Structure formats: C-alpha cells, structure tokens
Tab-separated table of C-alpha atoms in Angstrom:
chain	number	residue	atom	x	y	z
H	8	MET	CA	-39.566	-12.928	-16.836
H	9	LEU	CA	-37.130	-10.334	-15.571
H	10	ALA	CA	-35.132	-10.361	-12.326
H	11	LYS	CA	-32.671	-7.817	-10.937
H	12	VAL	CA	-29.796	-8.392	-8.504
H	13	LEU	CA	-27.414	-5.805	-7.061
H	14	SER	CA	-23.694	-6.478	-7.219
H	15	ALA	CA	-20.519	-4.373	-7.505
H	16	THR	CA	-17.385	-4.011	-9.579
H	17	LEU	CA	-13.922	-2.719	-8.676
H	18	ALA	CA	-12.521	0.517	-10.074
H	19	GLY	CA	-8.999	0.835	-8.710
H	20	VAL	CA	-9.300	0.590	-4.919
H	21	ASP	CA	-12.900	1.791	-5.008
H	22	ALA	CA	-16.032	0.026	-6.178
H	23	ARG	CA	-19.209	0.993	-7.972
H	24	MET	CA	-22.589	-0.650	-7.949
H	25	VAL	CA	-23.672	-2.917	-10.809
H	26	GLN	CA	-27.198	-4.143	-11.457
H	27	VAL	CA	-27.345	-7.684	-12.830
H	28	GLU	CA	-30.514	-7.882	-14.974
H	29	VAL	CA	-31.607	-11.360	-16.029
H	30	ASP	CA	-34.247	-11.811	-18.733
H	31	LEU	CA	-35.729	-15.262	-19.445
H	32	ALA	CA	-37.614	-15.416	-22.742
H	33	GLN	CA	-39.046	-18.091	-24.994
H	34	GLY	CA	-36.907	-19.373	-27.834
H	35	LEU	CA	-34.020	-21.689	-28.548
H	36	PRO	CA	-31.837	-22.250	-25.450
H	37	SER	CA	-29.050	-19.661	-25.288
H	38	PHE	CA	-27.117	-17.680	-22.695
H	39	ALA	CA	-25.807	-14.216	-23.594
H	40	THR	CA	-23.944	-11.804	-21.296
H	41	VAL	CA	-23.866	-8.127	-22.317
H	42	GLY	CA	-22.605	-4.929	-20.707
H	43	LEU	CA	-18.845	-4.800	-21.431
H	44	ALA	CA	-18.173	-8.195	-19.851
H	45	GLU	CA	-14.557	-9.404	-19.873
H	46	GLY	CA	-13.486	-13.023	-20.407
H	47	ALA	CA	-13.984	-14.295	-16.841
H	48	VAL	CA	-17.469	-12.737	-16.757
H	49	ARG	CA	-18.474	-14.251	-20.105
H	50	GLU	CA	-17.262	-17.662	-18.916
H	51	ALA	CA	-19.602	-17.420	-15.924
H	52	LYS	CA	-22.447	-18.945	-17.965
H	53	ASP	CA	-20.806	-22.374	-17.870
H	54	ARG	CA	-20.059	-22.197	-14.139
H	55	VAL	CA	-23.546	-20.905	-13.376
H	56	ARG	CA	-25.293	-23.593	-15.461
H	57	ALA	CA	-23.335	-26.429	-13.819
H	58	ALA	CA	-23.727	-24.963	-10.304
H	59	ILE	CA	-27.508	-24.630	-10.658
H	60	LYS	CA	-27.884	-28.199	-11.934
H	61	ASN	CA	-25.535	-29.724	-9.350
H	62	SER	CA	-27.326	-27.871	-6.549
H	63	GLY	CA	-30.578	-29.711	-7.324
H	64	TYR	CA	-32.381	-27.032	-9.367
H	65	SER	CA	-33.635	-27.200	-12.933
H	66	PHE	CA	-31.827	-24.937	-15.339
H	67	PRO	CA	-34.491	-23.077	-17.322
H	68	LEU	CA	-34.778	-23.669	-21.057
H	69	GLY	CA	-35.114	-20.604	-23.232
H	70	ARG	CA	-33.200	-17.478	-24.148
H	71	ILE	CA	-31.308	-16.094	-21.152
H	72	THR	CA	-29.915	-12.579	-21.435
H	73	VAL	CA	-27.816	-11.146	-18.611
H	74	ASN	CA	-27.168	-7.404	-18.734
H	75	LEU	CA	-24.607	-5.833	-16.408
H	76	ALA	CA	-25.610	-2.209	-15.952
H	77	PRO	CA	-24.306	0.412	-16.379
H	78	ALA	CA	-23.244	-1.044	-19.706
H	79	ALA	CA	-20.534	1.590	-20.271
H	80	VAL	CA	-18.437	0.328	-17.311
H	81	ARG	CA	-16.091	-2.584	-17.973
H	82	LYS	CA	-16.871	-5.661	-15.827
H	83	GLU	CA	-14.115	-8.029	-14.729
H	84	GLY	CA	-13.660	-10.931	-12.347
H	85	THR	CA	-15.700	-13.870	-11.130
H	86	GLY	CA	-17.798	-12.105	-8.493
H	87	TYR	CA	-20.889	-12.025	-10.738
H	88	ASP	CA	-21.399	-15.819	-10.642
H	89	LEU	CA	-23.660	-15.837	-7.585
H	90	PRO	CA	-25.776	-12.811	-8.628
H	91	MET	CA	-26.289	-14.359	-12.073
H	92	ALA	CA	-27.330	-17.733	-10.638
H	93	LEU	CA	-29.791	-16.156	-8.187
H	94	GLY	CA	-31.165	-13.891	-10.932
H	95	ILE	CA	-31.765	-16.890	-13.217
H	96	LEU	CA	-33.540	-18.796	-10.439
H	97	ALA	CA	-35.677	-15.730	-9.656
H	98	ALA	CA	-36.543	-15.249	-13.341
H	99	ALA	CA	-37.500	-18.938	-13.549
H	100	GLY	CA	-39.790	-18.648	-10.503
H	101	ALA	CA	-37.672	-20.787	-8.154
H	102	LEU	CA	-37.007	-17.736	-5.954
H	103	ASP	CA	-39.148	-14.725	-5.112
H	104	GLU	CA	-37.688	-11.661	-6.829
H	105	GLY	CA	-38.623	-9.503	-3.830
H	106	ALA	CA	-36.114	-11.428	-1.722
H	107	LEU	CA	-33.329	-9.923	-3.829
H	108	ALA	CA	-34.252	-6.298	-3.166
H	109	GLY	CA	-31.919	-4.149	-1.077
H	110	ILE	CA	-29.067	-6.646	-0.786
H	111	MET	CA	-25.669	-6.569	-2.530
H	112	ILE	CA	-24.486	-10.008	-3.636
H	113	CYS	CA	-21.128	-11.243	-4.897
H	114	GLY	CA	-19.276	-14.541	-5.087
H	115	GLU	CA	-17.645	-17.066	-7.386
H	116	LEU	CA	-19.283	-20.438	-7.985
H	117	SER	CA	-17.605	-23.772	-8.448
H	118	LEU	CA	-19.253	-26.370	-10.668
H	119	ASP	CA	-20.794	-28.180	-7.698
H	120	GLY	CA	-22.385	-25.004	-6.289
H	121	GLU	CA	-19.741	-24.244	-3.665
H	122	LEU	CA	-18.871	-20.584	-3.166
H	123	ARG	CA	-15.317	-19.315	-3.448
H	124	PRO	CA	-13.944	-15.991	-2.165
H	125	VAL	CA	-13.464	-12.978	-4.432
H	126	PRO	CA	-11.151	-9.949	-4.060
H	127	GLY	CA	-12.365	-6.462	-3.204
H	128	VAL	CA	-15.249	-7.293	-0.863
H	129	LEU	CA	-14.326	-4.469	1.539
H	130	PRO	CA	-14.602	-1.634	-1.049
H	131	MET	CA	-17.690	-3.352	-2.519
H	132	THR	CA	-19.377	-3.294	0.881
H	133	LEU	CA	-18.451	0.362	1.352
H	134	ALA	CA	-19.994	1.149	-2.048
H	135	ALA	CA	-23.117	-0.795	-1.103
H	136	ARG	CA	-23.506	1.188	2.128
H	137	ASP	CA	-23.114	4.475	0.266
H	138	PHE	CA	-25.704	3.282	-2.266
H	139	GLY	CA	-28.209	2.608	0.514
H	140	CYS	CA	-27.904	-1.185	0.833
H	141	ARG	CA	-27.945	-2.376	4.418
H	142	GLN	CA	-27.330	-6.063	3.665
H	143	VAL	CA	-24.606	-7.910	1.759
H	144	LEU	CA	-24.355	-11.597	0.909
H	145	THR	CA	-20.847	-12.918	0.304
H	146	PRO	CA	-18.914	-16.185	0.373
H	147	ALA	CA	-18.251	-17.287	3.953
H	148	GLU	CA	-14.516	-16.660	3.538
H	149	ASN	CA	-15.184	-12.982	2.734
H	150	VAL	CA	-17.828	-12.250	5.374
H	151	ARG	CA	-15.442	-11.026	8.093
H	152	GLU	CA	-14.027	-8.554	5.616
H	153	ALA	CA	-17.523	-7.270	4.777
H	154	SER	CA	-18.416	-7.015	8.471
H	155	LEU	CA	-15.793	-4.288	8.978
H	156	VAL	CA	-18.203	-1.738	7.492
H	157	ASP	CA	-20.480	-0.080	10.030
H	158	GLY	CA	-24.191	0.067	9.222
H	159	VAL	CA	-24.212	-3.052	7.041
H	160	HIS	CA	-25.362	-6.568	7.963
H	161	ALA	CA	-22.972	-9.061	6.360
H	162	PHE	CA	-24.117	-12.650	5.760
H	163	GLY	CA	-21.812	-15.422	4.612
H	164	VAL	CA	-22.870	-18.588	2.785
H	165	ARG	CA	-20.890	-21.593	1.587
H	166	ARG	CA	-23.085	-22.966	-1.200
H	167	LEU	CA	-25.606	-21.770	-3.766
H	168	GLN	CA	-28.370	-23.807	-2.126
H	169	GLU	CA	-27.663	-22.157	1.236
H	170	ALA	CA	-27.934	-18.718	-0.407
H	171	VAL	CA	-31.284	-19.619	-1.979
H	172	ASP	CA	-32.672	-21.023	1.269
H	173	PHE	CA	-31.554	-17.913	3.181
H	174	LEU	CA	-33.127	-15.502	0.693
H	175	ALA	CA	-36.313	-17.587	0.624
H	176	GLY	CA	-36.541	-17.429	4.421
H	177	GLN	CA	-36.216	-21.169	4.878
H	178	ILE	CA	-33.112	-20.822	7.064
H	179	GLN	CA	-31.956	-18.051	9.383
H	180	LEU	CA	-28.417	-16.722	9.371
H	181	ALA	CA	-26.964	-14.377	11.961
H	182	PRO	CA	-25.054	-11.421	10.525
H	183	GLU	CA	-21.309	-11.570	11.074
H	184	ARG	CA	-20.103	-9.103	13.663
H	185	THR	CA	-16.514	-7.954	14.037
H	186	ASP	CA	-15.329	-5.758	16.868
H	187	ILE	CA	-13.143	-3.470	14.789
H	188	ARG	CA	-11.466	-1.795	17.723
H	189	ALA	CA	-10.702	-5.161	19.319
H	190	VAL	CA	-9.094	-6.375	16.077
H	191	PHE	CA	-7.225	-3.095	15.715
H	192	SER	CA	-5.923	-3.113	19.271
H	193	GLU	CA	-4.557	-6.646	19.067
H	194	GLN	CA	-0.944	-6.920	20.126
H	195	ARG	CA	1.608	-6.019	17.467
H	196	GLN	CA	3.270	-9.002	15.871
H	197	ALA	CA	6.819	-9.795	16.926
H	198	GLU	CA	9.271	-7.760	14.865
H	199	PRO	CA	13.069	-7.743	14.588
H	200	ASP	CA	14.481	-5.309	17.143
H	201	PHE	CA	17.102	-2.582	16.777
H	202	SER	CA	18.792	-3.864	19.939
H	203	GLU	CA	20.257	-6.619	17.748
H	204	VAL	CA	22.181	-4.043	15.693
H	205	HIS	CA	25.690	-3.448	17.053
H	206	GLY	CA	27.442	-0.204	16.182
H	207	GLN	CA	26.315	1.978	13.257
H	208	GLU	CA	25.015	4.674	15.600
H	209	ALA	CA	25.044	7.346	12.883
H	210	VAL	CA	23.003	5.140	10.547
H	211	LYS	CA	20.527	4.269	13.310
H	212	ARG	CA	20.163	7.997	13.988
H	213	ALA	CA	19.272	8.519	10.302
H	214	PHE	CA	16.674	5.728	10.518
H	215	GLU	CA	15.153	7.396	13.598
H	216	ILE	CA	14.901	10.750	11.820
H	217	ALA	CA	13.386	9.070	8.756
H	218	ALA	CA	10.779	7.314	10.892
H	219	ALA	CA	9.958	10.476	12.866
H	220	GLY	CA	9.298	12.579	9.775
H	221	GLY	CA	8.265	9.977	7.185
H	222	HIS	CA	11.371	10.755	5.100
H	223	ASN	CA	12.854	8.653	2.307
H	224	LEU	CA	16.288	7.181	3.035
H	225	LEU	CA	19.234	5.862	1.010
H	226	VAL	CA	21.976	3.828	2.731
H	227	CYS	CA	25.250	3.182	0.910
H	228	GLY	CA	27.825	0.800	2.321
H	229	VAL	CA	29.983	-2.276	1.800
H	230	PRO	CA	28.430	-5.766	1.998
H	231	GLY	CA	27.847	-6.890	5.564
H	232	ALA	CA	27.603	-3.382	7.014
H	233	GLY	CA	24.027	-4.060	8.191
H	234	LYS	CA	22.036	-2.059	5.598
H	235	THR	CA	19.356	-4.696	5.028
H	236	MET	CA	19.347	-5.691	8.694
H	237	MET	CA	18.479	-2.153	9.808
H	238	ALA	CA	15.951	-1.618	7.012
H	239	ARG	CA	14.004	-4.699	8.088
H	240	ARG	CA	13.869	-3.304	11.630
H	241	LEU	CA	12.434	0.040	10.548
H	242	PRO	CA	8.771	-1.021	11.029
H	243	SER	CA	9.550	-1.731	14.689
H	244	ILE	CA	10.168	1.985	15.344
H	245	LEU	CA	7.370	3.414	13.206
H	246	PRO	CA	4.247	4.732	14.960
H	247	ALA	CA	1.274	2.395	15.014
H	248	LEU	CA	-1.299	2.607	12.239
H	249	THR	CA	-4.333	4.753	12.941
H	250	LEU	CA	-7.743	3.205	12.340
H	251	GLU	CA	-8.193	5.373	9.243
H	252	GLU	CA	-4.832	4.253	7.860
H	253	ALA	CA	-5.700	0.624	8.596
H	254	TYR	CA	-8.901	0.984	6.551
H	255	GLU	CA	-7.012	2.589	3.647
H	256	THR	CA	-4.375	-0.140	3.596
H	257	SER	CA	-6.912	-2.948	3.990
H	258	ARG	CA	-8.889	-1.709	0.963
H	259	ILE	CA	-5.792	-1.977	-1.207
H	260	TYR	CA	-4.982	-5.486	0.025
H	261	SER	CA	-8.619	-6.480	-0.420
H	262	CYS	CA	-8.570	-5.389	-4.077
H	263	ALA	CA	-5.335	-7.305	-4.603
H	264	GLY	CA	-6.770	-10.407	-2.895
H	265	LEU	CA	-3.990	-10.329	-0.285
H	266	LEU	CA	-5.885	-9.802	2.961
H	267	PRO	CA	-4.676	-12.384	5.523
H	268	ALA	CA	-7.183	-15.175	6.087
H	269	GLU	CA	-6.856	-14.873	9.864
H	270	SER	CA	-7.557	-11.125	9.993
H	271	PRO	CA	-9.818	-8.923	7.847
H	272	LEU	CA	-7.916	-5.760	8.805
H	273	ILE	CA	-4.290	-4.786	8.224
H	274	THR	CA	-3.173	-3.614	11.672
H	275	VAL	CA	0.608	-3.230	11.167
H	276	ARG	CA	2.432	-1.025	8.713
H	277	PRO	CA	3.260	-2.971	5.548
H	278	PHE	CA	6.860	-3.674	4.599
H	279	ARG	CA	7.353	-4.535	0.932
H	280	SER	CA	10.693	-5.637	-0.479
H	281	PRO	CA	10.412	-6.504	-4.204
H	282	HIS	CA	13.283	-8.222	-6.002
H	283	HIS	CA	15.338	-6.120	-8.395
H	284	THR	CA	13.928	-8.090	-11.356
H	285	VAL	CA	10.450	-6.614	-10.762
H	286	SER	CA	8.783	-5.036	-13.800
H	287	ASP	CA	7.477	-1.480	-13.895
H	288	ALA	CA	3.895	-2.823	-13.806
H	289	GLY	CA	4.771	-4.992	-10.806
H	290	LEU	CA	6.280	-2.028	-8.975
H	291	ILE	CA	3.845	0.738	-9.913
H	292	GLY	CA	0.755	-1.269	-10.803
H	293	GLY	CA	-1.078	-1.874	-14.041
H	294	GLY	CA	-1.441	-4.826	-16.367
H	295	ARG	CA	-4.264	-5.703	-18.717
H	296	VAL	CA	-6.592	-5.563	-15.733
H	297	PRO	CA	-4.984	-2.791	-13.623
H	298	ARG	CA	-4.037	-4.000	-10.165
H	299	PRO	CA	-2.110	-2.329	-7.322
H	300	GLY	CA	1.671	-2.585	-7.521
H	301	GLU	CA	4.285	-2.778	-4.788
H	302	VAL	CA	4.194	0.987	-4.181
H	303	SER	CA	0.469	0.795	-3.400
H	304	LEU	CA	0.868	-2.339	-1.284
H	305	ALA	CA	3.415	-0.314	0.727
H	306	HIS	CA	0.850	2.482	1.315
H	307	ASN	CA	1.217	3.819	4.879
H	308	GLY	CA	4.285	1.623	5.279
H	309	VAL	CA	7.768	1.005	3.890
H	310	LEU	CA	8.980	0.149	0.389
H	311	PHE	CA	12.490	-1.317	0.662
H	312	LEU	CA	14.600	-1.549	-2.505
H	313	ASP	CA	17.754	-3.541	-1.806
H	314	GLU	CA	20.654	-3.278	-4.268
H	315	LEU	CA	19.061	-0.155	-5.774
H	316	PRO	CA	21.321	0.171	-8.865
H	317	GLU	CA	20.445	-3.401	-9.879
H	318	PHE	CA	16.865	-2.350	-10.647
H	319	ARG	CA	16.269	-1.468	-14.284
H	320	LYS	CA	16.539	2.259	-14.861
H	321	GLN	CA	13.086	2.421	-16.463
H	322	VAL	CA	11.602	0.803	-13.355
H	323	LEU	CA	13.295	3.289	-11.022
H	324	GLU	CA	12.266	6.320	-13.044
H	325	VAL	CA	8.557	5.487	-12.739
H	326	LEU	CA	8.962	5.958	-8.978
H	327	ARG	CA	9.096	9.719	-9.429
H	328	GLN	CA	5.338	10.315	-9.603
H	329	PRO	CA	4.352	8.322	-6.498
H	330	LEU	CA	7.237	9.827	-4.523
H	331	GLU	CA	5.933	13.320	-5.312
H	332	ASP	CA	2.160	12.777	-5.429
H	333	GLY	CA	1.588	9.917	-2.991
H	334	ALA	CA	-0.528	8.175	-5.641
H	335	VAL	CA	-0.232	6.335	-8.950
H	336	THR	CA	-2.422	7.177	-11.924
H	337	ILE	CA	-2.845	4.421	-14.513
H	338	ALA	CA	-4.415	5.716	-17.716
H	339	ARG	CA	-6.203	3.513	-20.199
H	340	ALA	CA	-8.145	4.392	-23.340
H	341	ALA	CA	-11.490	3.841	-21.618
H	342	SER	CA	-10.688	4.969	-18.072
H	343	SER	CA	-8.107	6.300	-15.651
H	344	LEU	CA	-7.526	4.630	-12.279
H	345	ARG	CA	-5.796	6.105	-9.230
H	346	PHE	CA	-4.101	3.926	-6.610
H	347	PRO	CA	-2.884	5.395	-3.282
H	348	ALA	CA	0.895	5.151	-2.801
H	349	ARG	CA	1.998	7.182	0.216
H	350	PHE	CA	5.006	5.256	1.498
H	351	MET	CA	8.499	5.629	2.920
H	352	LEU	CA	11.150	4.649	0.407
H	353	VAL	CA	14.202	2.997	1.965
H	354	ALA	CA	16.945	1.965	-0.450
H	355	ALA	CA	20.301	0.253	0.016
H	356	MET	CA	23.243	0.043	-2.350
H	357	ASN	CA	26.915	-0.870	-2.526
H	358	PRO	CA	29.476	1.841	-3.353
H	359	CYS	CA	30.656	-0.039	-6.465
H	360	PRO	CA	29.924	-3.249	-8.441
H	361	CYS	CA	32.236	-5.418	-6.315
H	362	GLY	CA	31.020	-3.672	-3.160
H	363	TYR	CA	34.325	-2.954	-1.473
H	364	LEU	CA	35.172	0.594	-2.530
H	365	GLY	CA	36.379	2.348	0.632
H	366	ASP	CA	36.652	-0.869	2.668
H	367	PRO	CA	39.902	-0.714	4.683
H	368	ALA	CA	40.216	-4.519	4.820
H	369	ARG	CA	39.369	-5.613	1.253
H	370	PRO	CA	40.570	-3.766	-1.861
H	371	CYS	CA	38.147	-2.711	-4.593
H	372	THR	CA	38.702	-4.485	-7.929
H	373	CYS	CA	36.481	-2.200	-10.023
H	374	PRO	CA	38.010	0.136	-12.631
H	375	PRO	CA	36.864	3.779	-12.377
H	376	GLN	CA	34.699	3.458	-15.487
H	377	ALA	CA	32.787	0.549	-13.939
H	378	VAL	CA	32.183	2.528	-10.750
H	379	GLN	CA	30.950	5.483	-12.822
H	380	ARG	CA	28.559	3.312	-14.843
H	381	TYR	CA	27.265	1.618	-11.705
H	382	ARG	CA	26.481	4.870	-9.916
H	383	SER	CA	25.064	6.583	-12.992
H	384	ARG	CA	22.213	4.071	-13.029
H	385	LEU	CA	20.625	6.315	-10.405
H	386	SER	CA	19.470	9.567	-11.968
H	387	GLY	CA	19.848	12.906	-10.249
H	388	PRO	CA	16.065	13.592	-10.210
H	389	LEU	CA	15.439	10.287	-8.445
H	390	LEU	CA	18.153	10.843	-5.840
H	391	ASP	CA	16.867	14.371	-5.319
H	392	ARG	CA	13.566	12.869	-4.134
H	393	ILE	CA	15.311	10.820	-1.426
H	394	ASP	CA	15.589	13.007	1.672
H	395	LEU	CA	18.413	11.393	3.640
H	396	HIS	CA	21.628	9.951	2.195
H	397	ILE	CA	23.849	8.099	4.684
H	398	GLU	CA	26.958	5.941	4.422
H	399	ALA	CA	27.218	2.726	6.452
H	400	PRO	CA	30.890	1.937	7.188
H	401	PRO	CA	32.034	-1.630	7.920
H	402	VAL	CA	31.771	-2.644	11.578
H	403	PRO	CA	35.004	-4.000	13.117
H	404	VAL	CA	34.757	-7.558	14.421
H	405	GLN	CA	36.039	-6.463	17.826
H	406	GLU	CA	33.130	-4.053	18.138
H	407	LEU	CA	30.675	-6.833	17.299
H	408	LEU	CA	32.174	-9.075	19.995
H	409	ASN	CA	32.572	-6.579	22.824
H	410	ARG	CA	29.853	-4.001	22.275
H	411	PRO	CA	26.708	-4.424	24.425
H	412	ALA	CA	23.263	-4.689	22.889
H	413	GLY	CA	21.998	-1.531	21.229
H	414	GLU	CA	19.029	0.601	22.210
H	415	PRO	CA	15.775	-1.369	21.890
H	416	SER	CA	13.177	-0.454	19.302
H	417	ALA	CA	10.618	0.408	21.997
H	418	SER	CA	12.749	3.312	23.238
H	419	ILE	CA	13.322	4.654	19.739
H	420	ARG	CA	9.636	4.239	18.874
H	421	ALA	CA	8.660	6.313	21.920
H	422	ARG	CA	10.704	9.265	20.626
H	423	VAL	CA	9.356	8.783	17.110
H	424	GLN	CA	5.790	8.676	18.402
H	425	ALA	CA	6.316	11.873	20.414
H	426	ALA	CA	7.640	13.652	17.327
H	427	ARG	CA	4.716	12.425	15.218
H	428	LEU	CA	2.254	13.720	17.835
H	429	LEU	CA	3.845	17.168	17.553
H	430	GLN	CA	3.426	17.007	13.779
H	431	ALA	CA	-0.183	15.858	14.065
H	432	GLU	CA	-0.927	18.855	16.261
H	433	ARG	CA	0.930	21.194	13.909
H	434	PHE	CA	-0.930	19.966	10.823
H	435	ARG	CA	-4.358	19.439	12.405
H	436	LYS	CA	-5.904	22.077	10.102
H	437	GLU	CA	-4.136	20.810	6.985
H	438	ALA	CA	-5.883	18.313	4.724
H	439	ASN	CA	-3.989	15.117	3.872
H	440	LEU	CA	-0.863	16.239	5.717
H	441	TYR	CA	0.376	13.894	8.439
H	442	CYS	CA	4.158	14.260	8.718
H	443	ASN	CA	6.984	16.634	7.872
H	444	ALA	CA	8.014	14.808	4.699
H	445	GLN	CA	4.642	15.627	3.120
H	446	MET	CA	5.015	19.391	3.496
H	447	GLY	CA	4.965	21.499	0.355
H	448	ALA	CA	6.681	24.829	-0.235
H	449	ARG	CA	3.870	26.757	1.453
H	450	GLU	CA	3.985	24.628	4.603
H	451	VAL	CA	7.783	24.850	4.722
H	452	ARG	CA	7.563	28.655	4.753
H	453	GLN	CA	4.816	28.573	7.378
H	454	TYR	CA	6.147	25.967	9.811
H	455	CYS	CA	9.926	26.023	9.313
H	456	THR	CA	11.071	29.497	10.257
H	457	LEU	CA	14.860	29.873	10.143
H	458	ASP	CA	16.916	32.296	12.230
H	459	ALA	CA	19.790	34.349	10.776
H	460	ALA	CA	22.492	31.802	11.626
H	461	SER	CA	20.505	28.942	10.092
H	462	HIS	CA	19.876	31.027	6.962
H	463	ALA	CA	23.581	31.728	6.562
H	464	LEU	CA	24.543	28.084	7.042
H	465	LEU	CA	21.923	26.914	4.555
H	466	ARG	CA	23.000	29.445	1.910
H	467	GLN	CA	26.593	28.286	2.287
H	468	ALA	CA	25.587	24.609	1.984
H	469	VAL	CA	23.510	25.221	-1.142
H	470	SER	CA	26.370	27.139	-2.747
H	471	ARG	CA	29.112	24.635	-1.923
H	472	LEU	CA	27.151	21.432	-2.585
H	473	GLY	CA	25.270	22.699	-5.636
H	474	LEU	CA	21.898	21.645	-4.213
H	475	SER	CA	18.643	22.022	-6.127
H	476	ALA	CA	15.592	23.883	-4.869
H	477	ARG	CA	14.000	20.511	-4.054
H	478	ALA	CA	17.058	19.483	-2.008
H	479	PHE	CA	16.939	22.846	-0.210
H	480	HIS	CA	13.348	22.231	0.912
H	481	ARG	CA	14.146	18.678	1.936
H	482	ILE	CA	16.990	19.856	4.155
H	483	VAL	CA	14.625	22.274	5.880
H	484	LYS	CA	12.054	19.515	6.398
H	485	ILE	CA	14.698	17.190	7.848
H	486	ALA	CA	15.802	19.988	10.191
H	487	ARG	CA	12.172	20.387	11.282
H	488	THR	CA	12.039	16.684	12.130
H	489	ILE	CA	15.297	16.842	14.087
H	490	ALA	CA	13.836	19.744	16.070
H	491	ASP	CA	10.657	17.729	16.716
H	492	LEU	CA	12.715	14.854	18.120
H	493	GLU	CA	14.121	17.358	20.615
H	494	ALA	CA	10.658	18.925	21.138
H	495	ALA	CA	12.200	22.258	20.077
H	496	PRO	CA	9.584	24.823	18.990
H	497	SER	CA	11.863	26.497	16.420
H	498	LEU	CA	14.750	25.505	14.175
H	499	ARG	CA	18.288	26.145	15.339
H	500	GLU	CA	21.605	26.169	13.553
H	501	SER	CA	22.494	22.746	14.985
H	502	HIS	CA	19.349	21.221	13.453
H	503	VAL	CA	20.189	22.606	10.014
H	504	ALA	CA	23.830	21.527	10.322
H	505	GLU	CA	22.849	17.931	11.024
H	506	ALA	CA	20.281	17.974	8.213
H	507	VAL	CA	22.927	19.158	5.724
H	508	GLN	CA	25.112	16.170	6.630
H	509	TYR	CA	22.458	13.853	5.205
H	510	ARG	CA	22.801	15.386	1.716
H	511	ARG	CA	26.550	14.968	1.350
H	512	LEU	CA	26.792	11.390	0.092
H	513	ALA	CA	28.797	11.709	-3.119
H	514	LEU	CA	27.467	9.532	-5.945
H	515	ALA	CA	29.473	10.449	-8.988
H	516	GLY	CA	27.375	11.018	-12.071
H	517	SER	CA	24.167	10.980	-10.074
H	518	GLY	CA	23.823	14.483	-8.729
H	519	PRO	CA	23.978	15.584	-5.048
C-alpha cells in the first residue's frame, strides 16, 4: 500500500514543501529512505520503528520504502520522524490515509513515542499556507510558533499515539490561537539606561545619530572609557520593532532553533556580541548544513564587536558583503542560500595593544611598530564601510563623582523615533529602504541636496582628508540624519561640518 504525508524542509530562512511517500510491499523486512536524505533523516528509521512499537502499534513486516519528494532537494534534520511514522501506519491500515490529506506535519520522535520540538516551524507553516494547507500538526512545544501564521489552524501533540487518535477523529483538539498584536505590544524588557553613563557627551551624541539613521559606528578609546557600557545601552534608544521586522527576525531565530520558549515572537531588537575567537562561519553563517551566523541573528538589530582588532583579519573581511548588501549568500555545489543580515555594526577598540596611548594618566608602553601592526589589522575597505568614527577619552574621577545622572534613554529614543518617522515618510515609495544608512547613490542625490556653502565645505574635507567616494556619500548620509534630528527639511553647512568630524579618527595604516 501507498500513503502520502505533507511535510516541509528548510532552505535558508525559507521552507519548501516535501511529500513523504511511504510504500509498504511484500518481501523481506527492510526500511529504505530515498530522496537525498542526510544522516539524521536516514537514522529516522530506527527512531520511527521503536516509537511505533513503544506506542502500542504493530510495526509492519515487509519492504518499506520512504521517498522524500522532490528527490532533487537535499533533506536534513529530524522533522520527518512524525510524518514517516504516520505514513507507515496509514500504509499498514492502522490509520485512514484520507485523514492525512491537507495537513502539514513535522516533529521529532523519541524512542518511546514522545514528540520533541524541531527548528524552523514558523517558515514551514508559512510555506504550508502558501501551498494551500490550512492545518499543521506539530510538537506541542512548537505549536505557539506555528499559530503566528494567519489563516492556518495549528494543532500541537505530545506523543505519537495522540497524533494518531487526533487524525483518526477519536479525540478533539482545539487549534492554538495566539493574539499576535497582544504579544507584539507587550512591554519592552528592562534594558540598561543611558542615564547611567556619566560624561562622554560627544560619544553619546554619536550613538544618537547612529541610532537615528541606522549608521555603523566605531568607538576608539582607552580601557574604562565606557565604550562597551554605551554599546550595550544602544538598544534602549533604538525605535521599536515593527510587526514586519518582528516576523523577519523571528523566522531567522526559528531556523536557528533559538526562539525563546516563553514567546514565539521576537519583539525587541536583537543585540549580538560574539567573542573575538568566533570563526568566519560562526559570524557569517555556513557549515556543512548552512545555518544563520551572528550577522543574521543581528538582523534588524545590533552586532557589537568588542576589541575589534583582536578578531582574525579573515573573519573581519567577510563582513564586507553583509555591510553593503544587507544579506549573506552562502554558495554550495548543489545550491545557494541567502540569509538576511541588515544590522547596525557597532565596534569598539583600544588605541594600541596596551590600551593607554593618549591617556594623560598612564603612559603607553607600546613601541611604534606594535601600534602600527595593531591598527593595520583593520583594512581601509572595512573602515570605509563604518559611517561614524569617534574617540572616547578617559573620564576624570571627579566628573564621575560630581556629575548628575545623564539624559535617560527614553528622551533620546523619542528624538530617534521622530527622526525615523521622517525617514519612513521620505522613503515611503522606495522598496526595502527604511533609514538613511541604506540610501544608495541615487537616493543621496535625490534626498540630500546640498547648498553652495555645504558643497564648498565638503570639497575641502574630501581634499584634506583624502576621503574615498564611499566616505563622501556616508558623510552626506550622516548629515541627512543630523538634519532629521533637528527636523530640518534641507541640509545646512552646520550639519555637514558635524558629519565630517565623525570621519577624522586617525588609524594609521588603516585608511581614513
């Protein structure tokens, strides 16, 4: 007999439908899985056999062939366990095959028939809806995630026997319902506040501009100047995620198996801070089975690289593509996968290996050659892709003791939000353009008109600082953001002058 069950497989952060075809024929007992099945899929036969037996059903004797169609698409993961088990039971006559029609099924089985969660249920459910399925059956731990998709009834089960009884109509299960807007509007989690940062007003101003325009930022300063402290407070001044952005981010975390158990939807902007020992595959994504890297997990949020020169040069250089394209393309012989990676890069570094170059209180012990080698770890093309460069000077102890609390994050966020609303209105007719940092050359010409004084100042800055064409455009975009923070309709000389200041950090051997 033949039985067919609908399931799905991941392809990057998307999913595509897979039909699990189970054929039960006479002959010596055997179990073969075909259709480009990877190791975990081929091992499913042992889990499925034990789960069926330990759930009180008879495992059929004969030749069992499981085909995962389309056969040209590589199948990975453990999500095919439940579809295979139900297909075998249907082929053996223990379950009506008609009960399997029009429902997408996924889930991993333990040997005793218990269901375990699988990654990627959100994109799988989206693919099922687009395919025309209006029902999905998942492990109970994944059902809230599946219920985020409108137009689909999501059912969660905990054991194989419960799944069989539900499909046979012997028990009734209510579809899981999640009020997406209620989840999305839940109060923001407590975040570190900028009011705790004393002094460093110029650096805080740079963080505000970066947040308002979505710009990348590099902070250079001696140890203890507050670089990491301010970077970790950046999410507190960023505008709230939109519902569309929350969906995009949640799909990535779903594929990576990192969705929080208490919430099926990512409602706050992610903040990722990988250690400097991270590999290029860990940062960008990839591996034998390609998975999202840190840049994709920071999508719509912040990627913070502390001690930037300590990262391996090869790792830093692979950041160029996502910084320019907002996505990562991972090419393999059989396929090419694309992971979203539109993030704000915030980096911190010391001025020299010992950290105290320029510190008035502690002398630097590094020879000039060591300082040169340290700074040359950052290539000019990489630094050129970082919009704002700012130096964080040491804060005197007296200022820490006597200075009142700084401006709270809520006040800064209000200005940032107002500037982002201006940008949203400006780019409402532009596709995939949400903030000033994402403008290309055409948008810069269209939306960043310079007067004669600004033109003259910019020409002088380019000539004296030796700036590249990319740096020129980034200065104009920063000036546009500064104008938006003041709600100014056009760019003025003062906006350009301030923007130029953020490209003057001298890193010898690294370019402007």
